[in-house]
Amino acid sequence: MSELQDPPKIEFPCDYPIKVLGRDKPEFRPTVLAVFERHAPGFDSETIVVKGSSKGTFMSLTITITATGPEQLKALHEELMASGLVQMVI
């Protein structure tokens, strides 16, 4: 029986893409961007990928930040989910 391996460790700082999915409402994008600006100031807004669902109900934003550590990622995730506009963070 082989031993389970630990998942690979992320080395910080690193480029870290985060996909945020929520309902396509006017306040979704500015709210998400404000949260990212608080937790990852100076991220490159030119690299944001925006996709809408086929029926226009949902929107996803993929934003790449320079992640500084697990605490930053946890705080970012918690604030996004607490906004009430975000369905999922991948």
CSV table of N, CA and C in Angstrom, one decimal:
chain,number,residue,atom,x,y,z
A,1,MET,N,0.8,-1.2,0.0
A,1,MET,CA,0.0,0.0,0.0
A,1,MET,C,0.9,1.2,0.0
A,2,SER,N,0.6,2.2,-0.9
A,2,SER,CA,1.5,3.3,-1.0
A,2,SER,C,1.0,4.4,-0.1
A,3,GLU,N,1.9,5.3,0.3
A,3,GLU,CA,1.5,6.4,1.2
A,3,GLU,C,0.9,7.5,0.4
A,4,LEU,N,-0.1,8.2,0.9
A,4,LEU,CA,-0.6,9.4,0.2
A,4,LEU,C,0.4,10.5,0.2
A,5,GLN,N,0.5,11.2,-0.9
A,5,GLN,CA,1.4,12.3,-1.0
A,5,GLN,C,0.6,13.6,-0.6
A,6,ASP,N,1.4,14.5,0.0
A,6,ASP,CA,0.8,15.8,0.3
A,6,ASP,C,0.6,16.5,-1.1
A,7,PRO,N,-0.5,17.4,-1.2
A,7,PRO,CA,-0.6,18.1,-2.4
A,7,PRO,C,0.6,19.1,-2.5
A,8,PRO,N,0.9,19.5,-3.8
A,8,PRO,CA,2.0,20.4,-3.9
A,8,PRO,C,1.8,21.7,-3.2
A,9,LYS,N,2.8,22.2,-2.6
A,9,LYS,CA,2.7,23.5,-1.9
A,9,LYS,C,2.8,24.6,-2.9
A,10,ILE,N,2.0,25.7,-2.7
A,10,ILE,CA,2.1,26.9,-3.5
A,10,ILE,C,3.2,27.7,-2.9
A,11,GLU,N,4.0,28.2,-3.8
A,11,GLU,CA,5.1,29.1,-3.4
A,11,GLU,C,4.6,30.5,-3.6
A,12,PHE,N,4.6,31.3,-2.5
A,12,PHE,CA,4.2,32.7,-2.6
A,12,PHE,C,5.4,33.6,-2.6
A,13,PRO,N,5.4,34.8,-3.2
A,13,PRO,CA,4.2,35.3,-4.0
A,13,PRO,C,4.2,34.6,-5.4
A,14,CYS,N,3.0,34.5,-6.0
A,14,CYS,CA,2.8,33.9,-7.3
A,14,CYS,C,1.6,34.5,-8.0
A,15,ASP,N,1.6,34.4,-9.3
A,15,ASP,CA,0.4,34.8,-10.1
A,15,ASP,C,-0.7,33.8,-9.8
A,16,TYR,N,-1.9,34.2,-9.4
A,16,TYR,CA,-2.9,33.3,-9.0
A,16,TYR,C,-4.3,33.7,-9.6
A,17,PRO,N,-4.8,33.0,-10.6
A,17,PRO,CA,-6.1,33.3,-11.2
A,17,PRO,C,-7.2,32.9,-10.3
A,18,ILE,N,-8.2,33.8,-10.1
A,18,ILE,CA,-9.4,33.5,-9.3
A,18,ILE,C,-10.6,33.7,-10.1
A,19,LYS,N,-11.5,32.7,-10.2
A,19,LYS,CA,-12.7,32.9,-11.0
A,19,LYS,C,-13.9,33.2,-10.0
A,20,VAL,N,-14.6,34.2,-10.2
A,20,VAL,CA,-15.7,34.6,-9.3
A,20,VAL,C,-17.0,34.5,-10.1
A,21,LEU,N,-18.0,33.7,-9.7
A,21,LEU,CA,-19.2,33.6,-10.4
A,21,LEU,C,-20.4,34.1,-9.6
A,22,GLY,N,-21.3,34.9,-10.2
A,22,GLY,CA,-22.4,35.5,-9.6
A,22,GLY,C,-23.5,35.8,-10.6
A,23,ARG,N,-24.6,36.3,-10.0
A,23,ARG,CA,-25.7,36.7,-10.9
A,23,ARG,C,-25.3,38.0,-11.6
A,24,ASP,N,-25.7,38.1,-12.9
A,24,ASP,CA,-25.3,39.2,-13.7
A,24,ASP,C,-26.2,40.4,-13.3
A,25,LYS,N,-25.8,41.1,-12.3
A,25,LYS,CA,-26.5,42.3,-11.8
A,25,LYS,C,-25.6,43.5,-12.0
A,26,PRO,N,-26.1,44.7,-12.1
A,26,PRO,CA,-25.2,45.9,-12.3
A,26,PRO,C,-24.2,46.0,-11.2
A,27,GLU,N,-24.5,45.6,-10.0
A,27,GLU,CA,-23.6,45.9,-8.8
A,27,GLU,C,-22.5,44.7,-8.7
A,28,PHE,N,-22.7,43.6,-9.4
A,28,PHE,CA,-21.8,42.5,-9.3
A,28,PHE,C,-20.3,42.9,-9.6
A,29,ARG,N,-20.1,43.4,-10.8
A,29,ARG,CA,-18.7,43.6,-11.2
A,29,ARG,C,-18.0,44.7,-10.3
A,30,PRO,N,-18.6,45.9,-10.0
A,30,PRO,CA,-17.9,46.8,-9.2
A,30,PRO,C,-17.7,46.3,-7.7
A,31,THR,N,-18.6,45.5,-7.2
A,31,THR,CA,-18.4,45.0,-5.9
A,31,THR,C,-17.3,44.1,-5.8
A,32,VAL,N,-17.2,43.1,-6.8
A,32,VAL,CA,-16.1,42.2,-6.8
A,32,VAL,C,-14.8,42.9,-7.0
A,33,LEU,N,-14.7,43.9,-7.9
A,33,LEU,CA,-13.4,44.6,-8.1
A,33,LEU,C,-13.0,45.4,-6.9
A,34,ALA,N,-14.0,45.9,-6.1
A,34,ALA,CA,-13.6,46.6,-4.9
A,34,ALA,C,-13.0,45.7,-3.9
A,35,VAL,N,-13.6,44.5,-3.8
A,35,VAL,CA,-13.0,43.5,-2.8
A,35,VAL,C,-11.6,43.1,-3.2
A,36,PHE,N,-11.4,42.9,-4.5
A,36,PHE,CA,-10.0,42.5,-5.0
A,36,PHE,C,-9.1,43.7,-4.7
A,37,GLU,N,-9.5,44.9,-4.9
A,37,GLU,CA,-8.6,46.1,-4.7
A,37,GLU,C,-8.2,46.2,-3.2
A,38,ARG,N,-9.1,45.8,-2.3
A,38,ARG,CA,-8.8,45.8,-0.9
A,38,ARG,C,-7.8,44.7,-0.5
A,39,HIS,N,-7.9,43.5,-1.1
A,39,HIS,CA,-7.1,42.4,-0.7
A,39,HIS,C,-5.8,42.2,-1.6
A,40,ALA,N,-5.9,42.7,-2.8
A,40,ALA,CA,-4.8,42.6,-3.8
A,40,ALA,C,-4.6,43.8,-4.5
A,41,PRO,N,-4.3,45.0,-3.8
A,41,PRO,CA,-4.2,46.2,-4.5
A,41,PRO,C,-3.2,46.2,-5.7
A,42,GLY,N,-3.5,46.8,-6.8
A,42,GLY,CA,-2.6,46.9,-7.9
A,42,GLY,C,-2.7,45.8,-8.9
A,43,PHE,N,-3.7,44.9,-8.7
A,43,PHE,CA,-3.8,43.8,-9.7
A,43,PHE,C,-4.1,44.4,-11.1
A,44,ASP,N,-3.7,43.6,-12.1
A,44,ASP,CA,-3.8,44.1,-13.5
A,44,ASP,C,-5.2,44.0,-14.0
A,45,SER,N,-5.9,45.1,-14.0
A,45,SER,CA,-7.3,45.0,-14.5
A,45,SER,C,-7.4,44.8,-16.0
A,46,GLU,N,-6.3,44.9,-16.7
A,46,GLU,CA,-6.3,44.6,-18.2
A,46,GLU,C,-6.4,43.1,-18.4
A,47,THR,N,-6.1,42.3,-17.4
A,47,THR,CA,-6.1,40.9,-17.7
A,47,THR,C,-7.4,40.2,-17.2
A,48,ILE,N,-8.4,41.0,-16.8
A,48,ILE,CA,-9.7,40.4,-16.3
A,48,ILE,C,-10.4,39.8,-17.5
A,49,VAL,N,-10.9,38.5,-17.3
A,49,VAL,CA,-11.7,37.9,-18.3
A,49,VAL,C,-13.1,37.8,-17.8
A,50,VAL,N,-14.0,38.4,-18.6
A,50,VAL,CA,-15.4,38.5,-18.3
A,50,VAL,C,-16.2,37.6,-19.2
A,51,LYS,N,-17.0,36.7,-18.6
A,51,LYS,CA,-17.9,35.8,-19.4
A,51,LYS,C,-19.3,35.8,-18.9
A,52,GLY,N,-20.2,35.9,-19.8
A,52,GLY,CA,-21.6,35.8,-19.4
A,52,GLY,C,-22.2,34.4,-19.7
A,53,SER,N,-23.2,34.0,-19.0
A,53,SER,CA,-23.8,32.7,-19.2
A,53,SER,C,-24.6,32.8,-20.5
A,54,SER,N,-25.0,31.6,-21.1
A,54,SER,CA,-25.7,31.6,-22.4
A,54,SER,C,-27.0,32.3,-22.3
A,55,LYS,N,-27.7,32.2,-21.1
A,55,LYS,CA,-29.0,32.9,-20.9
A,55,LYS,C,-28.9,34.3,-20.3
A,56,GLY,N,-27.7,34.7,-20.0
A,56,GLY,CA,-27.5,36.0,-19.4
A,56,GLY,C,-27.8,36.1,-17.9
A,57,THR,N,-28.0,35.0,-17.3
A,57,THR,CA,-28.3,35.0,-15.8
A,57,THR,C,-27.1,35.2,-15.0
A,58,PHE,N,-26.0,34.6,-15.4
A,58,PHE,CA,-24.8,34.6,-14.5
A,58,PHE,C,-23.6,35.3,-15.3
A,59,MET,N,-22.6,35.8,-14.5
A,59,MET,CA,-21.4,36.3,-15.0
A,59,MET,C,-20.3,35.8,-14.3
A,60,SER,N,-19.1,35.6,-15.0
A,60,SER,CA,-17.9,35.2,-14.2
A,60,SER,C,-16.8,36.2,-14.6
A,61,LEU,N,-16.0,36.5,-13.6
A,61,LEU,CA,-14.9,37.3,-13.7
A,61,LEU,C,-13.7,36.5,-13.3
A,62,THR,N,-12.7,36.4,-14.2
A,62,THR,CA,-11.4,35.7,-13.8
A,62,THR,C,-10.4,36.8,-13.7
A,63,ILE,N,-9.9,36.9,-12.4
A,63,ILE,CA,-9.0,38.0,-12.1
A,63,ILE,C,-7.7,37.3,-11.6
A,64,THR,N,-6.6,37.7,-12.2
A,64,THR,CA,-5.3,37.2,-11.7
A,64,THR,C,-4.6,38.2,-10.8
A,65,ILE,N,-4.2,37.7,-9.6
A,65,ILE,CA,-3.6,38.6,-8.7
A,65,ILE,C,-2.2,38.0,-8.4
A,66,THR,N,-1.4,38.8,-7.7
A,66,THR,CA,-0.1,38.3,-7.2
A,66,THR,C,-0.5,37.9,-5.7
A,67,ALA,N,-0.6,36.6,-5.5
A,67,ALA,CA,-1.0,36.1,-4.2
A,67,ALA,C,0.2,36.2,-3.3
A,68,THR,N,0.0,36.7,-2.0
A,68,THR,CA,1.0,36.8,-1.1
A,68,THR,C,1.0,35.7,0.0
A,69,GLY,N,-0.1,35.0,0.1
A,69,GLY,CA,-0.1,33.9,1.1
A,69,GLY,C,-1.5,33.4,1.3
A,70,PRO,N,-1.7,32.3,2.0
A,70,PRO,CA,-3.0,31.7,2.2
A,70,PRO,C,-3.9,32.6,3.0
A,71,GLU,N,-3.4,33.4,3.9
A,71,GLU,CA,-4.3,34.3,4.7
A,71,GLU,C,-5.0,35.3,3.8
A,72,GLN,N,-4.2,35.9,2.8
A,72,GLN,CA,-4.8,36.8,1.8
A,72,GLN,C,-5.9,36.1,1.0
A,73,LEU,N,-5.7,34.9,0.5
A,73,LEU,CA,-6.6,34.2,-0.3
A,73,LEU,C,-7.9,33.9,0.6
A,74,LYS,N,-7.7,33.5,1.8
A,74,LYS,CA,-8.8,33.2,2.7
A,74,LYS,C,-9.7,34.4,2.9
A,75,ALA,N,-9.1,35.5,3.2
A,75,ALA,CA,-9.8,36.8,3.5
A,75,ALA,C,-10.5,37.2,2.3
A,76,LEU,N,-9.9,37.1,1.1
A,76,LEU,CA,-10.5,37.5,-0.2
A,76,LEU,C,-11.8,36.6,-0.4
A,77,HIS,N,-11.6,35.3,-0.2
A,77,HIS,CA,-12.8,34.4,-0.4
A,77,HIS,C,-13.9,34.7,0.5
A,78,GLU,N,-13.6,35.0,1.8
A,78,GLU,CA,-14.6,35.2,2.8
A,78,GLU,C,-15.4,36.5,2.5
A,79,GLU,N,-14.7,37.6,2.1
A,79,GLU,CA,-15.3,38.8,1.8
A,79,GLU,C,-16.2,38.7,0.5
A,80,LEU,N,-15.7,38.0,-0.5
A,80,LEU,CA,-16.5,37.8,-1.7
A,80,LEU,C,-17.8,37.1,-1.4
A,81,MET,N,-17.7,36.0,-0.6
A,81,MET,CA,-18.9,35.2,-0.3
A,81,MET,C,-19.8,36.0,0.6
A,82,ALA,N,-19.3,36.9,1.5
A,82,ALA,CA,-20.2,37.6,2.4
A,82,ALA,C,-20.9,38.8,1.6
A,83,SER,N,-20.5,39.1,0.4
A,83,SER,CA,-21.1,40.2,-0.3
A,83,SER,C,-22.6,39.9,-0.7
A,84,GLY,N,-22.9,38.6,-0.7
A,84,GLY,CA,-24.3,38.2,-1.1
A,84,GLY,C,-24.5,38.2,-2.6
A,85,LEU,N,-23.5,38.6,-3.3
A,85,LEU,CA,-23.6,38.7,-4.8
A,85,LEU,C,-22.9,37.5,-5.5
A,86,VAL,N,-22.0,36.9,-4.7
A,86,VAL,CA,-21.1,35.8,-5.3
A,86,VAL,C,-21.7,34.5,-5.0
A,87,GLN,N,-21.8,33.6,-6.0
A,87,GLN,CA,-22.3,32.3,-5.8
A,87,GLN,C,-21.1,31.3,-5.6
A,88,MET,N,-20.0,31.5,-6.2
A,88,MET,CA,-18.9,30.6,-6.2
A,88,MET,C,-17.6,31.3,-6.4
A,89,VAL,N,-16.5,30.8,-5.8
A,89,VAL,CA,-15.1,31.3,-6.0
A,89,VAL,C,-14.3,30.1,-6.3
A,90,ILE,N,-13.7,30.1,-7.4
A,90,ILE,CA,-12.8,28.9,-7.8
A,90,ILE,C,-11.4,29.4,-8.0
